[in-house]
Amino acid sequence: ASPKYRFLRQQGLQPARQLPSALIIGVKKGGTRALLEFIRIHPDVRAAGSEVHFFDKHYSKGFEWYRHHMPLTLEGQITIEKSPSYFITKEAPRRVQHMNPSTKLLVVVRDPVTRSISDYTQAASKKAEMKPFEQLAFVNGSTRNTIDTSWGPIKLGIYARYLIRWLKYFPLSQFLFVSGERLIVDPAIELKRVQDFLGLKRVVTEKHFYFNSTKGFPCLFKSEGRSSPHCLGKTKGRNHPFINPTVLQRLRDFYRPFNSRFYQITGINFGWS
Ligand code: A3P
């Protein structure tokens, strides 16, 4: 960069695109959109609007391609991107490390049983004639059989397995695990943790949120680019189908050891039963 450019940028007058210094890597249906929308209210945060899928689908296009998909930032602003598929992509940890070994990694996690139903509900909304959850969750569609761990909605909830892959490339201190449950019940608390983790001033607080009883979720009084109150879109906070309680219990029993392992690795008990 020329001296003039550097001077302008340091004065906060020259916007530029930067590779992200923090990523929301997962988990799918954990509440990743909510987290991104909430953190980007912060004036020192700029985020790519849509999922770029660089580290899973577009890696061969190179870092310059990725950088061009980032928003303009001024000196002192950080760039964030979220693509929840990164968490489960085998090559992603090595690729992210290659971009920048000090990348901060945010993971929104949610009770894997609820997450699986959320994932199923999303898939069913895109496809006519989806088999019932209770069938898809078991090998050969029968509750007499074992749980079908090859089915995406079930497999993705084994968080410990994916985290172990990431820990070969990044120390635990570079991760922040956000509780998807608390993000709904008390978004301000989780946002405080996120801002501290990112080294940001605590600007996003309880003042920014209100509970919208029609939506059944916390919404924002104002947000990036909008000054009026608004909630996340229709695809966030869907109604879940009723699931046979025996099936739910089977799933809880299935996930218990994996959850314990995840608590053990992260040092956090997320309280999923
Ligand atoms: P459901 O639609 O199953 O309820 P993601 O953005 O990672 O796809 O996660 C979607 C989930 O975010 C939703 O799943 C919902 O439970 C959760 N969520 C968390 N906070 C929310 C909010 N303020 N508004 C809407 N959904 C929210």
PDB file of C-alpha atoms and ligand atoms in Angstrom:
ATOM      1  CA  ALA A   1       0.000   0.000   0.000  1.00  0.00           C
ATOM      2  CA  SER A   2       1.152   3.542  -0.777  1.00  0.00           C
ATOM      3  CA  PRO A   3       2.008   5.923   2.104  1.00  0.00           C
ATOM      4  CA  LYS A   4      -1.037   8.063   1.240  1.00  0.00           C
ATOM      5  CA  TYR A   5      -3.352   5.040   1.399  1.00  0.00           C
ATOM      6  CA  ARG A   6      -1.848   3.900   4.688  1.00  0.00           C
ATOM      7  CA  PHE A   7      -2.257   7.378   6.140  1.00  0.00           C
ATOM      8  CA  LEU A   8      -5.913   7.604   5.101  1.00  0.00           C
ATOM      9  CA  ARG A   9      -6.636   4.143   6.420  1.00  0.00           C
ATOM     10  CA  GLN A  10      -5.040   4.899   9.756  1.00  0.00           C
ATOM     11  CA  GLN A  11      -7.142   8.041   9.946  1.00  0.00           C
ATOM     12  CA  GLY A  12     -10.186   5.850   9.460  1.00  0.00           C
ATOM     13  CA  LEU A  13     -10.863   7.394   6.061  1.00  0.00           C
ATOM     14  CA  GLN A  14      -9.947   4.584   3.718  1.00  0.00           C
ATOM     15  CA  PRO A  15     -12.167   1.518   3.844  1.00  0.00           C
ATOM     16  CA  ALA A  16     -10.755  -1.803   2.685  1.00  0.00           C
ATOM     17  CA  ARG A  17     -11.713  -5.458   2.571  1.00  0.00           C
ATOM     18  CA  GLN A  18      -9.989  -7.736   5.070  1.00  0.00           C
ATOM     19  CA  LEU A  19      -9.973 -11.475   5.549  1.00  0.00           C
ATOM     20  CA  PRO A  20     -12.055 -12.362   8.626  1.00  0.00           C
ATOM     21  CA  SER A  21     -10.346 -12.462  11.992  1.00  0.00           C
ATOM     22  CA  ALA A  22     -13.256 -14.365  13.523  1.00  0.00           C
ATOM     23  CA  LEU A  23     -15.531 -17.055  12.130  1.00  0.00           C
ATOM     24  CA  ILE A  24     -18.825 -18.479  13.266  1.00  0.00           C
ATOM     25  CA  ILE A  25     -18.060 -22.061  12.216  1.00  0.00           C
ATOM     26  CA  GLY A  26     -21.208 -23.807  13.467  1.00  0.00           C
ATOM     27  CA  VAL A  27     -23.267 -25.560  14.313  1.00  0.00           C
ATOM     28  CA  LYS A  28     -25.986 -25.765  11.710  1.00  0.00           C
ATOM     29  CA  LYS A  29     -29.348 -24.889  13.360  1.00  0.00           C
ATOM     30  CA  GLY A  30     -27.587 -23.863  16.557  1.00  0.00           C
ATOM     31  CA  GLY A  31     -28.621 -20.221  16.290  1.00  0.00           C
ATOM     32  CA  THR A  32     -25.796 -19.041  14.047  1.00  0.00           C
ATOM     33  CA  ARG A  33     -27.872 -16.450  12.191  1.00  0.00           C
ATOM     34  CA  ALA A  34     -29.076 -14.939  15.455  1.00  0.00           C
ATOM     35  CA  LEU A  35     -25.515 -14.680  16.740  1.00  0.00           C
ATOM     36  CA  LEU A  36     -24.291 -13.031  13.541  1.00  0.00           C
ATOM     37  CA  GLU A  37     -27.168 -10.544  13.426  1.00  0.00           C
ATOM     38  CA  PHE A  38     -26.676  -9.665  17.091  1.00  0.00           C
ATOM     39  CA  ILE A  39     -22.911  -9.203  17.017  1.00  0.00           C
ATOM     40  CA  ARG A  40     -22.969  -7.143  13.828  1.00  0.00           C
ATOM     41  CA  ILE A  41     -24.913  -4.382  15.602  1.00  0.00           C
ATOM     42  CA  HIS A  42     -21.537  -3.574  17.129  1.00  0.00           C
ATOM     43  CA  PRO A  43     -19.969  -0.596  15.337  1.00  0.00           C
ATOM     44  CA  ASP A  44     -16.555  -2.272  15.346  1.00  0.00           C
ATOM     45  CA  VAL A  45     -17.858  -5.402  13.623  1.00  0.00           C
ATOM     46  CA  ARG A  46     -18.561  -5.861   9.949  1.00  0.00           C
ATOM     47  CA  ALA A  47     -19.903  -9.141   8.633  1.00  0.00           C
ATOM     48  CA  ALA A  48     -20.376 -10.813   5.307  1.00  0.00           C
ATOM     49  CA  GLY A  49     -24.163 -10.855   4.854  1.00  0.00           C
ATOM     50  CA  SER A  50     -24.590 -14.312   3.407  1.00  0.00           C
ATOM     51  CA  GLU A  51     -22.687 -17.529   4.000  1.00  0.00           C
ATOM     52  CA  VAL A  52     -19.606 -17.489   1.809  1.00  0.00           C
ATOM     53  CA  HIS A  53     -18.766 -21.219   2.123  1.00  0.00           C
ATOM     54  CA  PHE A  54     -15.145 -20.534   1.324  1.00  0.00           C
ATOM     55  CA  PHE A  55     -13.535 -23.214   3.494  1.00  0.00           C
ATOM     56  CA  ASP A  56     -15.858 -25.962   2.285  1.00  0.00           C
ATOM     57  CA  LYS A  57     -16.973 -25.206  -1.281  1.00  0.00           C
ATOM     58  CA  HIS A  58     -14.839 -22.415  -2.720  1.00  0.00           C
ATOM     59  CA  TYR A  59     -11.397 -22.932  -1.231  1.00  0.00           C
ATOM     60  CA  SER A  60      -9.778 -23.508  -4.612  1.00  0.00           C
ATOM     61  CA  LYS A  61     -10.709 -19.930  -5.599  1.00  0.00           C
ATOM     62  CA  GLY A  62      -8.072 -18.621  -3.213  1.00  0.00           C
ATOM     63  CA  PHE A  63      -7.846 -16.079  -0.409  1.00  0.00           C
ATOM     64  CA  GLU A  64      -8.174 -13.060  -2.716  1.00  0.00           C
ATOM     65  CA  TRP A  65     -11.555 -14.367  -3.886  1.00  0.00           C
ATOM     66  CA  TYR A  66     -12.565 -14.796  -0.261  1.00  0.00           C
ATOM     67  CA  ARG A  67     -11.358 -11.328   0.685  1.00  0.00           C
ATOM     68  CA  HIS A  68     -13.452  -9.783  -2.097  1.00  0.00           C
ATOM     69  CA  HIS A  69     -16.532 -11.325  -0.501  1.00  0.00           C
ATOM     70  CA  MET A  70     -15.838  -9.475   2.714  1.00  0.00           C
ATOM     71  CA  PRO A  71     -17.432  -6.123   3.576  1.00  0.00           C
ATOM     72  CA  LEU A  72     -15.493  -2.875   3.631  1.00  0.00           C
ATOM     73  CA  THR A  73     -13.984  -2.058   6.999  1.00  0.00           C
ATOM     74  CA  LEU A  74     -12.171   0.857   8.523  1.00  0.00           C
ATOM     75  CA  GLU A  75      -9.067   0.597  10.687  1.00  0.00           C
ATOM     76  CA  GLY A  76     -10.110  -0.906  14.009  1.00  0.00           C
ATOM     77  CA  GLN A  77     -13.141  -2.768  12.693  1.00  0.00           C
ATOM     78  CA  ILE A  78     -13.101  -6.550  12.652  1.00  0.00           C
ATOM     79  CA  THR A  79     -14.465  -8.759   9.895  1.00  0.00           C
ATOM     80  CA  ILE A  80     -16.624 -11.800  10.685  1.00  0.00           C
ATOM     81  CA  GLU A  81     -18.040 -14.502   8.470  1.00  0.00           C
ATOM     82  CA  LYS A  82     -20.359 -17.397   9.292  1.00  0.00           C
ATOM     83  CA  SER A  83     -20.833 -20.650   7.451  1.00  0.00           C
ATOM     84  CA  PRO A  84     -22.067 -23.374   9.812  1.00  0.00           C
ATOM     85  CA  SER A  85     -20.825 -26.132   7.506  1.00  0.00           C
ATOM     86  CA  TYR A  86     -17.221 -25.276   8.429  1.00  0.00           C
ATOM     87  CA  PHE A  87     -17.564 -27.088  11.753  1.00  0.00           C
ATOM     88  CA  ILE A  88     -18.135 -30.453  10.090  1.00  0.00           C
ATOM     89  CA  THR A  89     -15.860 -29.993   7.047  1.00  0.00           C
ATOM     90  CA  LYS A  90     -12.786 -32.208   7.377  1.00  0.00           C
ATOM     91  CA  GLU A  91     -10.424 -29.853   5.575  1.00  0.00           C
ATOM     92  CA  ALA A  92     -11.681 -26.655   7.205  1.00  0.00           C
ATOM     93  CA  PRO A  93      -9.461 -26.646  10.329  1.00  0.00           C
ATOM     94  CA  ARG A  94      -6.262 -26.909   8.302  1.00  0.00           C
ATOM     95  CA  ARG A  95      -7.468 -24.352   5.778  1.00  0.00           C
ATOM     96  CA  VAL A  96      -8.516 -21.823   8.409  1.00  0.00           C
ATOM     97  CA  GLN A  97      -5.188 -22.287  10.158  1.00  0.00           C
ATOM     98  CA  HIS A  98      -3.445 -21.687   6.850  1.00  0.00           C
ATOM     99  CA  MET A  99      -5.332 -18.389   6.426  1.00  0.00           C
ATOM    100  CA  ASN A 100      -4.527 -17.197   9.930  1.00  0.00           C
ATOM    101  CA  PRO A 101      -3.544 -19.371  12.898  1.00  0.00           C
ATOM    102  CA  SER A 102      -4.926 -16.786  15.319  1.00  0.00           C
ATOM    103  CA  THR A 103      -8.446 -16.821  13.838  1.00  0.00           C
ATOM    104  CA  LYS A 104     -11.065 -16.719  16.586  1.00  0.00           C
ATOM    105  CA  LEU A 105     -13.631 -19.474  16.316  1.00  0.00           C
ATOM    106  CA  LEU A 106     -17.195 -19.176  17.522  1.00  0.00           C
ATOM    107  CA  VAL A 107     -19.405 -22.234  17.840  1.00  0.00           C
ATOM    108  CA  VAL A 108     -23.072 -21.969  18.750  1.00  0.00           C
ATOM    109  CA  VAL A 109     -24.147 -25.284  20.238  1.00  0.00           C
ATOM    110  CA  ARG A 110     -27.615 -26.471  21.115  1.00  0.00           C
ATOM    111  CA  ASP A 111     -29.082 -29.637  22.620  1.00  0.00           C
ATOM    112  CA  PRO A 112     -28.355 -32.146  19.823  1.00  0.00           C
ATOM    113  CA  VAL A 113     -31.844 -33.651  20.150  1.00  0.00           C
ATOM    114  CA  THR A 114     -33.551 -30.296  19.516  1.00  0.00           C
ATOM    115  CA  ARG A 115     -30.951 -29.518  16.865  1.00  0.00           C
ATOM    116  CA  SER A 116     -31.740 -32.734  15.004  1.00  0.00           C
ATOM    117  CA  ILE A 117     -35.452 -31.881  14.946  1.00  0.00           C
ATOM    118  CA  SER A 118     -34.666 -28.348  13.803  1.00  0.00           C
ATOM    119  CA  ASP A 119     -32.471 -29.737  11.032  1.00  0.00           C
ATOM    120  CA  TYR A 120     -35.195 -32.201  10.012  1.00  0.00           C
ATOM    121  CA  THR A 121     -37.836 -29.441  10.058  1.00  0.00           C
ATOM    122  CA  GLN A 122     -35.708 -27.337   7.733  1.00  0.00           C
ATOM    123  CA  ALA A 123     -35.142 -30.250   5.339  1.00  0.00           C
ATOM    124  CA  ALA A 124     -38.862 -31.119   5.387  1.00  0.00           C
ATOM    125  CA  SER A 125     -39.758 -27.518   4.550  1.00  0.00           C
ATOM    126  CA  LYS A 126     -37.732 -27.813   1.347  1.00  0.00           C
ATOM    127  CA  LYS A 127     -39.003 -31.197   0.286  1.00  0.00           C
ATOM    128  CA  ALA A 128     -42.511 -32.485  -0.241  1.00  0.00           C
ATOM    129  CA  GLU A 129     -43.280 -35.933   1.176  1.00  0.00           C
ATOM    130  CA  MET A 130     -40.530 -36.219   3.733  1.00  0.00           C
ATOM    131  CA  LYS A 131     -40.734 -39.376   5.831  1.00  0.00           C
ATOM    132  CA  PRO A 132     -41.487 -38.853   9.516  1.00  0.00           C
ATOM    133  CA  PHE A 133     -38.576 -38.042  11.788  1.00  0.00           C
ATOM    134  CA  GLU A 134     -39.282 -41.183  13.806  1.00  0.00           C
ATOM    135  CA  GLN A 135     -38.561 -43.321  10.747  1.00  0.00           C
ATOM    136  CA  LEU A 136     -35.500 -41.511   9.508  1.00  0.00           C
ATOM    137  CA  ALA A 137     -33.846 -41.585  12.922  1.00  0.00           C
ATOM    138  CA  PHE A 138     -33.521 -45.381  12.985  1.00  0.00           C
ATOM    139  CA  VAL A 139     -31.757 -47.917  10.801  1.00  0.00           C
ATOM    140  CA  ASN A 140     -34.257 -49.306   8.274  1.00  0.00           C
ATOM    141  CA  GLY A 141     -36.890 -46.963   9.635  1.00  0.00           C
ATOM    142  CA  SER A 142     -37.772 -49.113  12.603  1.00  0.00           C
ATOM    143  CA  THR A 143     -37.545 -48.112  16.262  1.00  0.00           C
ATOM    144  CA  ARG A 144     -36.607 -51.729  16.964  1.00  0.00           C
ATOM    145  CA  ASN A 145     -33.254 -50.979  15.350  1.00  0.00           C
ATOM    146  CA  THR A 146     -30.370 -48.764  16.386  1.00  0.00           C
ATOM    147  CA  ILE A 147     -30.195 -45.037  15.783  1.00  0.00           C
ATOM    148  CA  ASP A 148     -29.110 -44.164  12.264  1.00  0.00           C
ATOM    149  CA  THR A 149     -25.877 -42.306  12.882  1.00  0.00           C
ATOM    150  CA  SER A 150     -25.321 -41.862   9.171  1.00  0.00           C
ATOM    151  CA  TRP A 151     -28.368 -39.574   8.917  1.00  0.00           C
ATOM    152  CA  GLY A 152     -27.187 -35.953   8.862  1.00  0.00           C
ATOM    153  CA  PRO A 153     -29.555 -34.570  11.506  1.00  0.00           C
ATOM    154  CA  ILE A 154     -28.300 -37.219  13.969  1.00  0.00           C
ATOM    155  CA  LYS A 155     -24.652 -37.309  12.927  1.00  0.00           C
ATOM    156  CA  LEU A 156     -24.112 -33.558  13.226  1.00  0.00           C
ATOM    157  CA  GLY A 157     -25.062 -33.600  16.896  1.00  0.00           C
ATOM    158  CA  ILE A 158     -21.985 -35.608  17.862  1.00  0.00           C
ATOM    159  CA  TYR A 159     -20.152 -32.353  18.547  1.00  0.00           C
ATOM    160  CA  ALA A 160     -17.140 -33.881  20.324  1.00  0.00           C
ATOM    161  CA  ARG A 161     -16.144 -35.799  17.211  1.00  0.00           C
ATOM    162  CA  TYR A 162     -15.914 -32.652  15.084  1.00  0.00           C
ATOM    163  CA  LEU A 163     -14.338 -30.544  17.789  1.00  0.00           C
ATOM    164  CA  ILE A 164     -11.493 -33.042  18.190  1.00  0.00           C
ATOM    165  CA  ARG A 165     -10.607 -32.465  14.537  1.00  0.00           C
ATOM    166  CA  TRP A 166     -10.417 -28.705  15.089  1.00  0.00           C
ATOM    167  CA  LEU A 167      -8.309 -29.114  18.209  1.00  0.00           C
ATOM    168  CA  LYS A 168      -5.532 -30.646  16.131  1.00  0.00           C
ATOM    169  CA  TYR A 169      -5.086 -27.194  14.590  1.00  0.00           C
ATOM    170  CA  PHE A 170      -6.284 -24.677  17.184  1.00  0.00           C
ATOM    171  CA  PRO A 171      -5.943 -24.439  20.977  1.00  0.00           C
ATOM    172  CA  LEU A 172      -9.131 -24.501  23.014  1.00  0.00           C
ATOM    173  CA  SER A 173      -8.456 -20.892  24.054  1.00  0.00           C
ATOM    174  CA  GLN A 174      -9.208 -19.770  20.489  1.00  0.00           C
ATOM    175  CA  PHE A 175     -12.773 -21.109  20.652  1.00  0.00           C
ATOM    176  CA  LEU A 176     -15.835 -19.589  22.191  1.00  0.00           C
ATOM    177  CA  PHE A 177     -18.774 -21.901  22.711  1.00  0.00           C
ATOM    178  CA  VAL A 178     -22.040 -20.033  22.708  1.00  0.00           C
ATOM    179  CA  SER A 179     -25.063 -21.699  24.249  1.00  0.00           C
ATOM    180  CA  GLY A 180     -27.846 -21.769  21.669  1.00  0.00           C
ATOM    181  CA  GLU A 181     -30.357 -22.112  24.506  1.00  0.00           C
ATOM    182  CA  ARG A 182     -29.077 -19.053  26.349  1.00  0.00           C
ATOM    183  CA  LEU A 183     -28.926 -17.097  23.125  1.00  0.00           C
ATOM    184  CA  ILE A 184     -32.720 -17.437  23.078  1.00  0.00           C
ATOM    185  CA  VAL A 185     -33.416 -16.986  26.795  1.00  0.00           C
ATOM    186  CA  ASP A 186     -30.865 -14.261  27.511  1.00  0.00           C
ATOM    187  CA  PRO A 187     -29.108 -13.012  24.379  1.00  0.00           C
ATOM    188  CA  ALA A 188     -27.399 -10.135  26.222  1.00  0.00           C
ATOM    189  CA  ILE A 189     -25.444 -12.506  28.480  1.00  0.00           C
ATOM    190  CA  GLU A 190     -24.137 -14.488  25.544  1.00  0.00           C
ATOM    191  CA  LEU A 191     -23.338 -11.307  23.630  1.00  0.00           C
ATOM    192  CA  LYS A 192     -21.317 -10.035  26.560  1.00  0.00           C
ATOM    193  CA  ARG A 193     -19.205 -13.197  26.435  1.00  0.00           C
ATOM    194  CA  VAL A 194     -18.829 -12.840  22.673  1.00  0.00           C
ATOM    195  CA  GLN A 195     -17.740  -9.197  22.840  1.00  0.00           C
ATOM    196  CA  ASP A 196     -15.205  -9.964  25.585  1.00  0.00           C
ATOM    197  CA  PHE A 197     -13.854 -12.885  23.575  1.00  0.00           C
ATOM    198  CA  LEU A 198     -13.468 -10.711  20.472  1.00  0.00           C
ATOM    199  CA  GLY A 199     -11.784  -7.946  22.457  1.00  0.00           C
ATOM    200  CA  LEU A 200     -14.624  -5.515  21.777  1.00  0.00           C
ATOM    201  CA  LYS A 201     -16.168  -2.915  24.038  1.00  0.00           C
ATOM    202  CA  ARG A 202     -19.452  -4.093  25.521  1.00  0.00           C
ATOM    203  CA  VAL A 203     -21.761  -2.143  23.251  1.00  0.00           C
ATOM    204  CA  VAL A 204     -24.444  -4.748  22.532  1.00  0.00           C
ATOM    205  CA  THR A 205     -26.463  -5.086  25.731  1.00  0.00           C
ATOM    206  CA  GLU A 206     -29.935  -5.976  27.006  1.00  0.00           C
ATOM    207  CA  LYS A 207     -31.038  -2.555  25.717  1.00  0.00           C
ATOM    208  CA  HIS A 208     -30.866  -3.848  22.162  1.00  0.00           C
ATOM    209  CA  PHE A 209     -33.272  -6.749  22.651  1.00  0.00           C
ATOM    210  CA  TYR A 210     -36.939  -7.193  23.315  1.00  0.00           C
ATOM    211  CA  PHE A 211     -38.919 -10.383  23.504  1.00  0.00           C
ATOM    212  CA  ASN A 212     -41.461 -10.575  20.695  1.00  0.00           C
ATOM    213  CA  SER A 213     -44.255 -12.814  21.970  1.00  0.00           C
ATOM    214  CA  THR A 214     -45.724 -13.380  18.499  1.00  0.00           C
ATOM    215  CA  LYS A 215     -42.382 -14.621  17.209  1.00  0.00           C
ATOM    216  CA  GLY A 216     -41.577 -16.304  20.510  1.00  0.00           C
ATOM    217  CA  PHE A 217     -37.958 -15.156  20.282  1.00  0.00           C
ATOM    218  CA  PRO A 218     -35.825 -12.180  21.153  1.00  0.00           C
ATOM    219  CA  CYS A 219     -35.780  -9.532  18.442  1.00  0.00           C
ATOM    220  CA  LEU A 220     -33.793  -6.354  17.865  1.00  0.00           C
ATOM    221  CA  PHE A 221     -34.919  -2.778  18.405  1.00  0.00           C
ATOM    222  CA  LYS A 222     -32.614  -1.744  15.601  1.00  0.00           C
ATOM    223  CA  SER A 223     -29.868  -3.369  13.624  1.00  0.00           C
ATOM    224  CA  GLU A 224     -27.210  -2.834  10.995  1.00  0.00           C
ATOM    225  CA  GLY A 225     -28.819  -0.854   8.240  1.00  0.00           C
ATOM    226  CA  ARG A 226     -32.256  -0.754   9.888  1.00  0.00           C
ATOM    227  CA  SER A 227     -33.546   1.608  12.518  1.00  0.00           C
ATOM    228  CA  SER A 228     -36.890  -0.096  13.187  1.00  0.00           C
ATOM    229  CA  PRO A 229     -37.495  -3.140  15.394  1.00  0.00           C
ATOM    230  CA  HIS A 230     -37.173  -6.452  13.641  1.00  0.00           C
ATOM    231  CA  CYS A 231     -37.002 -10.188  14.176  1.00  0.00           C
ATOM    232  CA  LEU A 232     -35.125 -12.832  12.235  1.00  0.00           C
ATOM    233  CA  GLY A 233     -36.902 -14.157   9.149  1.00  0.00           C
ATOM    234  CA  LYS A 234     -39.590 -16.825   8.893  1.00  0.00           C
ATOM    235  CA  THR A 235     -37.047 -19.603   8.453  1.00  0.00           C
ATOM    236  CA  LYS A 236     -35.652 -18.934  11.931  1.00  0.00           C
ATOM    237  CA  GLY A 237     -37.820 -20.129  14.781  1.00  0.00           C
ATOM    238  CA  ARG A 238     -39.957 -22.658  12.931  1.00  0.00           C
ATOM    239  CA  ASN A 239     -42.572 -24.760  14.664  1.00  0.00           C
ATOM    240  CA  HIS A 240     -41.259 -28.260  15.232  1.00  0.00           C
ATOM    241  CA  PRO A 241     -43.414 -31.340  14.628  1.00  0.00           C
ATOM    242  CA  PHE A 242     -44.526 -33.476  17.544  1.00  0.00           C
ATOM    243  CA  ILE A 243     -42.054 -36.314  18.047  1.00  0.00           C
ATOM    244  CA  ASN A 244     -42.894 -39.548  19.810  1.00  0.00           C
ATOM    245  CA  PRO A 245     -41.580 -39.204  23.410  1.00  0.00           C
ATOM    246  CA  THR A 246     -40.076 -42.697  23.374  1.00  0.00           C
ATOM    247  CA  VAL A 247     -38.045 -41.723  20.342  1.00  0.00           C
ATOM    248  CA  LEU A 248     -36.910 -38.538  22.068  1.00  0.00           C
ATOM    249  CA  GLN A 249     -35.768 -40.578  25.052  1.00  0.00           C
ATOM    250  CA  ARG A 250     -33.842 -42.953  22.797  1.00  0.00           C
ATOM    251  CA  LEU A 251     -32.092 -39.953  21.256  1.00  0.00           C
ATOM    252  CA  ARG A 252     -31.253 -38.462  24.634  1.00  0.00           C
ATOM    253  CA  ASP A 253     -29.747 -41.753  25.740  1.00  0.00           C
ATOM    254  CA  PHE A 254     -27.823 -41.953  22.501  1.00  0.00           C
ATOM    255  CA  TYR A 255     -26.303 -38.495  22.827  1.00  0.00           C
ATOM    256  CA  ARG A 256     -25.545 -38.652  26.577  1.00  0.00           C
ATOM    257  CA  PRO A 257     -21.999 -40.073  26.326  1.00  0.00           C
ATOM    258  CA  PHE A 258     -21.125 -37.767  23.417  1.00  0.00           C
ATOM    259  CA  ASN A 259     -22.444 -34.764  25.323  1.00  0.00           C
ATOM    260  CA  SER A 260     -20.381 -35.755  28.373  1.00  0.00           C
ATOM    261  CA  ARG A 261     -17.298 -35.977  26.198  1.00  0.00           C
ATOM    262  CA  PHE A 262     -18.066 -32.552  24.761  1.00  0.00           C
ATOM    263  CA  TYR A 263     -18.508 -31.045  28.253  1.00  0.00           C
ATOM    264  CA  GLN A 264     -15.247 -32.658  29.303  1.00  0.00           C
ATOM    265  CA  ILE A 265     -13.290 -31.238  26.363  1.00  0.00           C
ATOM    266  CA  THR A 266     -14.769 -27.740  26.543  1.00  0.00           C
ATOM    267  CA  GLY A 267     -14.942 -27.567  30.329  1.00  0.00           C
ATOM    268  CA  ILE A 268     -18.552 -26.373  30.035  1.00  0.00           C
ATOM    269  CA  ASN A 269     -21.667 -28.244  31.110  1.00  0.00           C
ATOM    270  CA  PHE A 270     -24.373 -27.128  28.690  1.00  0.00           C
ATOM    271  CA  GLY A 271     -27.060 -28.840  30.726  1.00  0.00           C
ATOM    272  CA  TRP A 272     -28.601 -30.965  27.975  1.00  0.00           C
ATOM    273  CA  SER A 273     -30.392 -33.922  29.485  1.00  0.00           C
TER     274      SER A 273
HETATM  275  P1  A3P B   1     -35.641 -23.344  14.785  1.00  0.00           P
HETATM  276  O1  A3P B   1     -36.079 -22.636  13.546  1.00  0.00           O
HETATM  277  O2  A3P B   1     -35.623 -24.805  14.638  1.00  0.00           O
HETATM  278  O3  A3P B   1     -36.388 -22.901  16.016  1.00  0.00           O
HETATM  279  P2  A3P B   1     -29.360 -21.286  12.480  1.00  0.00           P
HETATM  280  O4  A3P B   1     -29.411 -19.799  12.283  1.00  0.00           O
HETATM  281  O5  A3P B   1     -28.005 -21.740  12.938  1.00  0.00           O
HETATM  282  O6  A3P B   1     -29.896 -22.021  11.306  1.00  0.00           O
HETATM  283  O7  A3P B   1     -30.282 -21.630  13.714  1.00  0.00           O
HETATM  284  C1  A3P B   1     -31.683 -21.502  13.647  1.00  0.00           C
HETATM  285  C2  A3P B   1     -32.210 -21.537  15.045  1.00  0.00           C
HETATM  286  O8  A3P B   1     -31.859 -20.351  15.743  1.00  0.00           O
HETATM  287  C3  A3P B   1     -33.702 -21.581  15.144  1.00  0.00           C
HETATM  288  O9  A3P B   1     -34.105 -22.931  15.065  1.00  0.00           O
HETATM  289  C4  A3P B   1     -33.990 -20.925  16.501  1.00  0.00           C
HETATM  290  O10 A3P B   1     -34.361 -21.861  17.500  1.00  0.00           O
HETATM  291  C5  A3P B   1     -32.656 -20.298  16.883  1.00  0.00           C
HETATM  292  N1  A3P B   1     -32.721 -18.915  17.331  1.00  0.00           N
HETATM  293  C6  A3P B   1     -31.944 -18.391  18.304  1.00  0.00           C
HETATM  294  N2  A3P B   1     -32.240 -17.121  18.526  1.00  0.00           N
HETATM  295  C7  A3P B   1     -33.228 -16.796  17.666  1.00  0.00           C
HETATM  296  C8  A3P B   1     -33.950 -15.599  17.438  1.00  0.00           C
HETATM  297  N3  A3P B   1     -33.694 -14.492  18.126  1.00  0.00           N
HETATM  298  N4  A3P B   1     -34.917 -15.617  16.483  1.00  0.00           N
HETATM  299  C9  A3P B   1     -35.171 -16.747  15.796  1.00  0.00           C
HETATM  300  N5  A3P B   1     -34.520 -17.918  15.967  1.00  0.00           N
HETATM  301  C10 A3P B   1     -33.551 -17.942  16.902  1.00  0.00           C
END
